[in-house]
Coordinates of C-alpha atoms and ligand atoms in Angstrom, one line a residue:
M1 CA -45.6 -50.4 51.2
E2 CA -44.9 -54.1 52.1
Y3 CA -44.4 -53.1 55.7
L4 CA -45.7 -50.0 57.8
P5 CA -43.0 -48.3 59.4
I6 CA -44.2 -48.0 63.5
F7 CA -42.4 -47.2 66.9
L8 CA -43.5 -49.9 69.7
D9 CA -43.1 -49.4 73.4
L10 CA -42.2 -52.3 74.7
K11 CA -41.0 -50.7 78.1
C12 CA -42.7 -52.9 80.7
K13 CA -43.6 -55.4 78.5
N14 CA -43.5 -58.9 78.4
T15 CA -40.8 -60.5 75.3
L16 CA -39.9 -63.6 74.8
V17 CA -36.3 -64.4 73.0
I18 CA -36.4 -68.3 72.3
G19 CA -32.1 -69.4 71.9
A20 CA -29.3 -67.8 73.3
G21 CA -26.4 -67.2 71.1
D22 CA -24.8 -64.3 69.0
I23 CA -28.0 -63.5 67.2
A24 CA -30.7 -63.6 69.7
F25 CA -27.9 -61.5 71.9
N26 CA -28.4 -59.1 69.3
K27 CA -31.5 -58.8 69.2
I28 CA -31.4 -59.0 73.1
K29 CA -29.8 -55.9 73.1
L30 CA -32.7 -54.1 71.0
L31 CA -35.1 -54.9 73.3
L32 CA -32.8 -53.9 76.2
R33 CA -33.1 -50.2 74.7
A34 CA -36.4 -50.0 74.7
N35 CA -36.5 -51.2 78.4
A36 CA -38.7 -54.5 77.4
I37 CA -38.8 -57.3 80.1
I38 CA -36.9 -59.9 78.7
N39 CA -37.3 -63.6 79.0
I40 CA -34.7 -66.3 77.6
I41 CA -35.6 -69.8 76.9
A42 CA -32.6 -71.6 76.2
K43 CA -30.9 -74.4 77.7
D44 CA -27.3 -72.8 77.6
L45 CA -26.8 -68.7 77.3
C46 CA -23.6 -67.9 75.1
S47 CA -21.4 -66.0 77.4
E48 CA -22.4 -62.5 77.1
I49 CA -26.2 -63.4 78.2
R50 CA -25.0 -65.1 80.7
Y51 CA -23.2 -61.7 82.3
L52 CA -26.8 -60.1 81.7
L53 CA -28.1 -62.4 83.8
A54 CA -25.9 -62.0 86.2
Q55 CA -26.6 -57.9 86.1
K56 CA -30.6 -59.2 86.4
K57 CA -31.4 -57.6 82.8
I58 CA -32.5 -60.8 81.3
F59 CA -34.8 -63.5 83.4
W60 CA -33.8 -66.9 82.3
I61 CA -36.1 -70.0 81.7
G62 CA -33.8 -73.3 81.1
Q63 CA -36.2 -75.2 80.1
E64 CA -37.6 -76.3 75.9
F65 CA -39.8 -74.0 74.6
K66 CA -43.6 -74.8 75.4
I67 CA -46.8 -72.7 74.2
S68 CA -47.6 -72.0 77.5
Y69 CA -45.0 -69.9 77.7
L70 CA -46.5 -68.0 75.4
K71 CA -49.1 -66.6 78.1
N72 CA -49.4 -62.6 78.2
V73 CA -46.3 -62.7 76.0
F74 CA -46.5 -59.4 73.7
L75 CA -43.6 -59.9 70.9
V76 CA -41.6 -63.6 70.6
I77 CA -38.3 -63.6 68.5
A78 CA -37.6 -66.9 67.7
A79 CA -33.7 -67.1 67.1
T80 CA -32.8 -71.2 67.5
N81 CA -30.5 -73.7 64.6
N82 CA -34.1 -76.1 64.9
T83 CA -35.6 -74.9 61.6
E84 CA -38.9 -76.9 62.8
L85 CA -38.9 -75.5 66.5
N86 CA -38.7 -71.8 64.7
K87 CA -41.6 -72.6 61.8
T88 CA -43.7 -74.3 65.1
I89 CA -43.1 -70.8 67.6
F90 CA -43.9 -68.8 64.3
E91 CA -47.8 -71.1 63.6
K92 CA -47.9 -70.6 67.2
C93 CA -47.7 -66.8 68.1
S94 CA -50.0 -66.3 64.9
K95 CA -52.7 -68.1 65.7
L96 CA -52.4 -66.5 69.3
R97 CA -51.7 -63.3 67.1
I98 CA -48.5 -62.3 68.7
L99 CA -45.5 -60.0 66.8
V100 CA -43.5 -62.9 66.3
N101 CA -40.2 -62.7 64.0
V102 CA -37.7 -65.8 63.3
V103 CA -34.4 -64.4 62.8
D104 CA -33.6 -64.4 59.5
D105 CA -36.1 -65.9 57.9
Q106 CA -38.6 -63.2 56.4
S107 CA -41.1 -66.0 55.2
K108 CA -42.0 -66.4 59.5
C109 CA -42.0 -62.6 60.6
S110 CA -44.8 -60.4 61.4
F111 CA -42.7 -57.7 61.6
I112 CA -38.9 -57.2 61.2
F113 CA -36.2 -54.8 62.0
P114 CA -35.5 -52.0 60.3
S115 CA -32.1 -50.2 60.5
I116 CA -32.0 -48.2 63.4
I117 CA -30.0 -44.6 63.0
D118 CA -30.2 -43.7 67.1
R119 CA -29.9 -40.2 68.5
S120 CA -32.9 -40.4 71.1
P121 CA -35.1 -39.3 70.9
I122 CA -34.6 -39.2 67.2
I123 CA -34.6 -42.4 65.9
L124 CA -34.7 -42.9 62.0
A125 CA -35.2 -46.4 61.0
I126 CA -34.6 -47.8 57.3
S127 CA -35.4 -50.5 56.1
S128 CA -35.4 -52.2 51.9
G129 CA -37.8 -55.0 53.6
G130 CA -35.0 -57.7 52.9
T131 CA -34.5 -57.0 49.4
A132 CA -30.7 -54.6 49.6
P133 CA -29.1 -54.9 52.3
V134 CA -25.9 -53.4 51.2
L135 CA -27.9 -50.4 49.2
L136 CA -29.4 -50.4 53.0
R137 CA -26.0 -50.1 54.2
L138 CA -24.9 -47.1 52.0
L139 CA -27.9 -44.8 52.4
R140 CA -27.8 -45.3 56.4
E141 CA -24.1 -44.0 56.0
K142 CA -25.1 -40.8 54.1
I143 CA -27.8 -40.4 56.4
E144 CA -25.4 -40.7 59.0
A145 CA -23.3 -37.9 57.3
I146 CA -25.7 -35.4 57.1
L147 CA -27.2 -35.8 60.2
P148 CA -26.3 -32.3 62.9
K149 CA -24.2 -33.5 65.7
R150 CA -25.7 -33.7 68.9
L151 CA -29.1 -34.3 67.4
G152 CA -30.5 -35.5 70.3
N153 CA -29.8 -33.1 72.4
I154 CA -31.6 -30.2 70.1
A155 CA -34.5 -32.0 69.8
N156 CA -34.4 -33.0 73.8
M157 CA -34.1 -29.4 74.5
A158 CA -37.3 -28.5 72.6
G159 CA -39.0 -30.6 74.3
K160 CA -38.7 -29.4 77.4
W161 CA -40.1 -25.9 75.8
R162 CA -42.8 -27.5 73.7
K163 CA -45.5 -26.6 76.3
I164 CA -44.2 -23.2 76.6
I165 CA -44.2 -22.1 73.5
K166 CA -47.8 -23.9 73.0
E167 CA -49.1 -21.5 75.5
K168 CA -47.6 -19.0 73.5
F169 CA -48.8 -19.0 70.4
S170 CA -51.9 -21.1 69.9
N171 CA -52.6 -21.3 66.4
V172 CA -50.5 -24.2 64.9
L173 CA -49.4 -22.3 61.8
E174 CA -47.8 -19.7 64.1
R175 CA -45.7 -22.4 65.9
K176 CA -44.4 -24.0 62.9
R177 CA -43.2 -20.6 62.0
F178 CA -41.8 -20.4 65.4
W179 CA -39.6 -23.6 65.2
E180 CA -38.9 -23.7 62.1
K181 CA -37.3 -20.7 62.9
L182 CA -35.5 -21.3 65.8
F183 CA -33.9 -24.5 64.0
N184 CA -32.5 -22.3 61.5
S185 CA -31.3 -20.0 64.1
I186 CA -28.0 -20.3 66.1
F187 CA -29.8 -21.9 68.5
V188 CA -28.8 -25.2 66.7
Q189 CA -25.1 -24.5 66.9
H190 CA -25.4 -23.7 70.6
I191 CA -26.3 -27.2 71.4
I192 CA -23.8 -28.3 68.8
N193 CA -21.0 -26.6 70.6
G194 CA -22.5 -27.8 73.7
K195 CA -23.2 -24.1 74.6
E196 CA -26.5 -24.8 76.1
K197 CA -27.3 -21.4 77.7
K198 CA -27.0 -19.2 74.9
A199 CA -29.2 -22.0 73.4
I200 CA -31.8 -20.9 75.9
S201 CA -30.8 -17.4 76.0
T202 CA -32.1 -17.6 72.0
I203 CA -35.1 -19.2 72.5
E204 CA -36.1 -16.9 75.2
K205 CA -35.2 -13.9 72.8
M206 CA -37.4 -15.6 70.4
I207 CA -40.5 -15.6 72.1
T208 CA -40.4 -12.2 72.9
Q209 CA -40.2 -11.7 69.2
P210 CA -43.6 -10.9 67.5
N211 CA -44.4 -14.1 65.5
T212 CA -47.6 -12.4 63.1
L213 CA -48.6 -14.6 60.5
I214 CA -47.1 -13.5 57.0
G215 CA -48.2 -15.4 54.3
E216 CA -46.0 -15.3 50.9
I217 CA -46.0 -16.7 47.3
I218 CA -42.8 -18.4 46.1
L219 CA -42.6 -19.6 42.4
V220 CA -41.1 -21.7 42.2
G221 CA -38.8 -23.2 38.9
A222 CA -38.9 -27.6 39.1
G223 CA -36.5 -28.1 36.2
P224 CA -37.6 -30.2 33.1
G225 CA -38.6 -33.3 34.7
N226 CA -36.1 -35.1 36.3
S227 CA -35.6 -34.7 40.0
D228 CA -32.1 -34.7 39.9
L229 CA -32.0 -31.0 38.4
L230 CA -34.3 -29.6 41.0
T231 CA -32.1 -26.6 42.8
L232 CA -31.1 -26.4 46.6
R233 CA -33.2 -23.3 47.4
A234 CA -36.4 -25.2 45.4
L235 CA -36.0 -28.5 47.8
Q236 CA -36.0 -26.0 50.9
V237 CA -38.9 -24.1 50.0
M238 CA -40.7 -27.1 49.1
Q239 CA -39.9 -28.6 52.3
E240 CA -41.0 -25.6 54.4
A241 CA -44.5 -25.2 52.3
D242 CA -48.3 -24.8 53.8
V243 CA -49.3 -25.6 50.5
V244 CA -48.5 -26.0 46.9
L245 CA -50.0 -25.3 43.3
Y246 CA -48.1 -27.6 41.3
D247 CA -48.4 -27.5 37.2
N248 CA -48.7 -30.6 34.7
L249 CA -44.9 -30.8 33.8
V250 CA -44.0 -31.1 37.5
S251 CA -43.0 -34.7 37.9
K252 CA -44.1 -37.5 40.3
D253 CA -40.5 -37.6 41.3
I254 CA -40.6 -34.0 42.1
L255 CA -43.9 -34.0 43.8
N256 CA -42.7 -36.7 46.2
L257 CA -40.0 -34.8 47.8
I258 CA -42.6 -31.9 48.8
R259 CA -43.2 -31.8 52.2
R260 CA -45.6 -34.8 53.6
D261 CA -48.1 -32.4 55.7
A262 CA -48.1 -29.6 52.5
K263 CA -52.0 -29.3 50.8
C264 CA -51.0 -29.9 47.3
I265 CA -53.1 -28.5 45.0
Y266 CA -53.0 -30.0 40.9
V267 CA -53.8 -26.6 39.0
G268 CA -52.5 -27.5 35.4
K269 CA -53.9 -27.6 32.2
R270 CA -53.9 -30.4 29.8
A271 CA -54.5 -29.8 26.5
G272 CA -57.9 -30.8 25.2
L273 CA -59.1 -31.2 28.7
K274 CA -61.1 -28.1 30.9
S275 CA -58.6 -26.8 33.2
I276 CA -58.4 -23.7 35.7
T277 CA -58.2 -20.8 34.1
Q278 CA -54.8 -18.7 35.0
K279 CA -57.6 -16.0 36.6
K280 CA -59.1 -18.6 39.0
I281 CA -55.1 -19.7 40.0
I282 CA -54.0 -16.2 40.6
K283 CA -56.9 -15.9 42.5
L284 CA -56.2 -18.8 44.4
L285 CA -52.9 -17.9 45.5
I286 CA -53.5 -14.4 46.9
F287 CA -56.4 -16.0 48.5
L288 CA -53.8 -18.9 50.5
A289 CA -50.8 -16.3 51.0
K290 CA -53.3 -13.6 52.8
Q291 CA -54.7 -16.3 54.9
G292 CA -50.9 -16.5 56.5
K293 CA -50.1 -19.3 54.2
R294 CA -46.2 -20.0 52.7
V295 CA -47.8 -20.7 49.2
V296 CA -45.2 -22.5 46.7
R297 CA -46.1 -22.3 43.1
L298 CA -44.4 -24.9 41.8
K299 CA -44.2 -24.6 37.2
G300 CA -42.0 -27.0 35.4
G301 CA -38.7 -25.8 34.3
D302 CA -38.7 -22.1 35.0
A303 CA -41.0 -19.7 35.8
F304 CA -40.0 -17.1 33.9
I305 CA -39.8 -18.7 30.3
F306 CA -43.5 -19.2 28.7
G307 CA -44.7 -19.8 32.4
R308 CA -46.7 -16.9 33.2
G309 CA -44.6 -16.4 36.1
G310 CA -44.8 -12.6 35.6
E311 CA -48.0 -12.6 35.8
E312 CA -48.4 -14.4 39.1
L313 CA -45.8 -12.1 40.2
E314 CA -47.4 -9.2 38.9
A315 CA -50.9 -10.3 40.6
A316 CA -49.3 -10.6 44.3
K317 CA -47.1 -7.5 44.1
N318 CA -49.8 -5.7 43.9
A319 CA -51.9 -7.6 46.1
N320 CA -48.8 -6.6 48.5
I321 CA -48.2 -10.1 49.5
N322 CA -44.3 -11.3 49.9
V323 CA -42.7 -13.0 46.8
Q324 CA -40.0 -14.9 46.5
V325 CA -38.8 -16.4 43.3
V326 CA -36.6 -19.7 42.9
P327 CA -35.3 -20.0 39.1
G328 CA -34.9 -23.4 37.5
I329 CA -33.6 -25.0 34.9
T330 CA -35.4 -24.8 31.6
A331 CA -36.6 -27.1 29.6
G332 CA -34.4 -25.5 26.0
I333 CA -30.9 -25.7 28.4
G334 CA -31.7 -28.4 30.3
V335 CA -33.3 -30.7 27.8
S336 CA -30.3 -29.7 25.4
A337 CA -27.8 -30.7 27.7
Y338 CA -29.6 -34.0 28.3
A339 CA -29.6 -35.0 24.6
G340 CA -26.1 -33.5 24.2
I341 CA -26.6 -30.3 21.9
P342 CA -25.2 -27.7 22.9
L343 CA -27.3 -24.6 21.8
T344 CA -24.5 -22.3 20.4
H345 CA -21.0 -23.9 18.8
R346 CA -18.6 -21.5 17.6
D347 CA -18.6 -23.5 14.3
Y348 CA -22.4 -23.7 13.9
A349 CA -24.2 -21.3 15.7
Q350 CA -23.5 -17.9 17.3
G351 CA -26.9 -17.3 18.9
V352 CA -29.8 -19.1 20.2
I353 CA -33.3 -18.0 20.2
F354 CA -36.5 -19.2 22.2
I355 CA -39.3 -18.9 21.0
T356 CA -43.0 -21.0 22.2
G357 CA -45.1 -22.5 19.0
C358 CA -48.4 -21.5 20.1
K359 CA -49.8 -18.0 18.7
C360 CA -46.3 -17.6 17.2
I361 CA -48.0 -17.9 13.8
N362 CA -49.8 -15.0 13.4
N363 CA -48.0 -12.9 15.8
I364 CA -46.7 -10.2 13.8
S365 CA -44.0 -9.0 16.0
N366 CA -42.1 -12.3 15.4
N367 CA -39.6 -11.5 12.8
W368 CA -39.5 -14.7 10.8
S369 CA -36.2 -12.7 9.2
V370 CA -34.3 -13.3 12.0
L371 CA -35.7 -16.8 13.2
S372 CA -34.6 -18.3 9.8
D373 CA -31.0 -17.1 10.0
P374 CA -29.0 -19.9 10.0
S375 CA -26.7 -18.5 12.2
Y376 CA -29.0 -18.7 15.4
T377 CA -30.1 -22.1 16.9
L378 CA -34.0 -21.9 17.3
V379 CA -35.9 -23.8 20.3
V380 CA -39.7 -24.1 20.1
Y381 CA -41.5 -24.8 23.3
M382 CA -44.7 -25.8 22.5
G383 CA -43.9 -26.7 18.9
S384 CA -46.2 -29.6 18.1
L385 CA -49.7 -28.0 16.6
K386 CA -48.0 -25.9 15.0
A387 CA -44.9 -27.8 13.8
L388 CA -46.0 -27.4 10.4
E389 CA -47.0 -24.1 9.7
I390 CA -44.0 -23.1 11.9
S391 CA -41.7 -24.9 9.4
K392 CA -43.3 -23.2 6.1
K393 CA -42.9 -20.0 7.6
L394 CA -38.8 -21.0 8.6
I395 CA -38.3 -22.1 4.9
L396 CA -40.5 -19.3 3.2
H397 CA -38.1 -16.9 5.0
G398 CA -34.8 -18.3 3.7
R399 CA -33.8 -21.5 6.2
L400 CA -32.8 -24.2 4.2
K401 CA -34.9 -27.3 3.4
S402 CA -32.1 -29.9 5.0
T403 CA -31.4 -27.6 8.2
P404 CA -31.1 -30.0 10.7
I405 CA -33.7 -30.8 13.7
A406 CA -34.5 -32.2 16.7
I407 CA -37.6 -33.3 18.0
I408 CA -37.1 -34.5 21.7
S409 CA -40.0 -36.1 23.8
Q410 CA -39.8 -36.0 27.4
G411 CA -36.7 -34.5 27.8
T412 CA -34.2 -35.5 31.0
T413 CA -36.3 -38.4 32.5
I414 CA -35.9 -42.0 31.9
N415 CA -37.8 -41.7 29.0
Q416 CA -36.1 -39.6 26.7
Q417 CA -36.4 -40.2 23.0
V418 CA -34.6 -37.7 20.5
L419 CA -35.2 -38.1 17.1
I420 CA -33.5 -36.4 14.8
G421 CA -34.2 -35.3 10.9
R422 CA -34.8 -32.1 8.6
L423 CA -36.8 -29.1 8.5
D424 CA -39.1 -30.1 5.4
E425 CA -39.8 -33.8 7.3
I426 CA -41.5 -31.9 10.6
D427 CA -44.8 -33.2 10.6
K428 CA -43.5 -36.8 9.9
I429 CA -41.3 -36.7 12.9
F430 CA -43.7 -34.8 15.2
K431 CA -46.3 -37.7 15.0
L432 CA -44.1 -40.1 16.7
T433 CA -43.5 -38.0 19.5
V434 CA -44.8 -38.0 23.2
S435 CA -45.5 -35.0 25.0
P436 CA -44.3 -32.6 26.3
T437 CA -41.8 -32.4 23.4
L438 CA -39.5 -29.6 22.6
L439 CA -38.1 -28.5 18.8
I440 CA -34.5 -27.8 18.2
I441 CA -33.6 -26.1 14.6
G442 CA -30.1 -25.7 13.4
P443 CA -26.8 -27.0 12.4
V444 CA -25.7 -28.0 16.6
V445 CA -28.5 -30.7 15.8
L446 CA -25.9 -32.7 14.3
L447 CA -23.3 -32.5 17.2
H448 CA -25.9 -35.1 18.8
R449 CA -25.0 -37.8 17.3
K450 CA -21.2 -37.8 19.0
L451 CA -22.5 -36.0 21.6
K452 CA -25.0 -38.0 23.2
W453 CA -23.9 -39.2 26.4
F454 CA -27.2 -39.3 28.5
K455 CA -28.0 -43.3 28.0
N456 CA -24.6 -43.7 28.7
L457 CA -24.2 -42.1 32.1
S458 CA -27.2 -43.3 33.8
N459 CA -27.2 -46.1 36.4
F460 CA -30.7 -47.7 35.4
N461 CA -30.8 -50.9 33.6
N462 CA -34.2 -50.1 32.2
L463 CA -33.1 -46.9 30.8
K464 CA -34.8 -46.5 27.5
T465 CA -33.2 -43.4 26.2
T466 CA -32.8 -43.5 22.2
S467 CA -32.1 -41.6 19.4
S468 CA -33.0 -42.2 16.1
V469 CA -32.1 -39.9 12.7
I470 CA -34.3 -40.0 10.1
N471 CA -33.2 -40.0 6.7
I472 CA -30.5 -36.8 7.1
Ligands
SAH1 N1 -42.0 -23.3 31.8 C1 -41.1 -24.3 31.5 C2 -42.0 -24.0 29.7 C3 -43.2 -24.5 29.9 S1 -44.1 -24.4 28.5 C4 -39.5 -24.4 31.1 O1 -38.8 -23.0 31.4 O2 -39.5 -25.6 31.0 C5 -44.2 -26.5 28.5 C6 -43.7 -26.4 27.0 O3 -42.4 -26.8 27.5 C7 -43.7 -28.1 26.8 O4 -45.2 -28.2 25.7 C8 -42.3 -28.5 26.1 O5 -42.1 -27.7 24.7 C9 -41.5 -27.8 27.0 N2 -40.9 -28.9 27.7 C10 -41.3 -28.6 29.2 N3 -40.2 -30.0 29.7 C11 -39.9 -30.5 28.5 C12 -39.6 -31.6 28.9 N4 -39.0 -32.5 29.9 N5 -39.2 -32.0 27.6 C13 -39.2 -31.8 26.1 N6 -40.2 -30.6 26.6 C14 -40.7 -30.1 27.4

């Protein structure tokens, strides 16, 4: 982080603006909104600033800048068109540890002005640190569009009730639940419609309702990696979580979307490393929920597809804990879509089978003649360790050695890599991949060459999406 965003209290603090043209006026308007004491050093004032002077909103020192004017000043803005003078002001202020901003010269600023969305008392300040002003403007438009109308009134009303709510609910978690319930209720709509009395009676009614802490466990599928593929519901519960237990396959981009104050606990299993057992994960989930916490169990893909979600849900039910399930896009669906491989196709595959490569070889319930039926596409999760054995079994039961296969590494992410080859080359291809990898077996794989789309659509210049065809 290049700059730390903080909010300054400038009420009744001395500030100094050197220069009194249009640019200075823009900054003076901001200082006025923050109720600062504004002293201006300039020989002449532009008409707008002269008007402010007439209204006694600012003080004017009609002199040249002198270091003595910096005495007892909290913050300085240099907005002159004299580069040398701006430089001197910056140096003097820096020496005296006074906050200084030389307008339009970021190298001579100890702070910069963010772009401000003011719905006082709610204030949003955003900045690109001077790197991308146009991007910032677009972002600002988007933020403006999603903010509810009368946001300031909503916050003001909450502020008025804060003390009463604090007295009523002494437990922090209980208070949090109350506010969440209130802001998700008709209360907000009443304020938006200007019906303050109705809003107040909503609060009054809610206060009297029992607000006992009831914990719950929410199993959430986070999708195959790309944060664009999270569902709206997943994002919502991630924003309401008290604790999040997350797995190895949940990407950093997705973790960044969790509510800042939520406690995040890594419970992933990395191949080859000693890791927390499933039994312990379940114990922890139940322990946290019983404390009244809203526990989000965040898993890659979908929790019910090779994700042990069923076991966790069952344990929660047995412990009488409230549960919810938020489905996610499983790797088989998401990764194949991003690789341009339709899993079924009227001309190539009449069905699709998802299997796990882990433990599948000796699993007697696996019907290898069905898995080897060429009219089904086979999607293999966790296939890397047993790839060779899987291919041998399939060939033994009738799949052609030349059956096309795709091995997709880190699918849906900017590092996606698609390798295409033949079933009898499986081992050779797996050696070229980085985990996680998804294996797709069947004629639909051939469509990748024509249907691949991901790299074309991406806006990233540094996209590394690659696809190679090995000997097909
Ligand atoms: N519950 C998850 C699967 C967990 S098993 C789901 O529904 O997707 C983990 C396996 O999923 C990995 O070994 C790999 O085979 C597959 N996988 C998950 N994310 C993947 C990705 N981004 N690219 C390729 N394969 C992925």
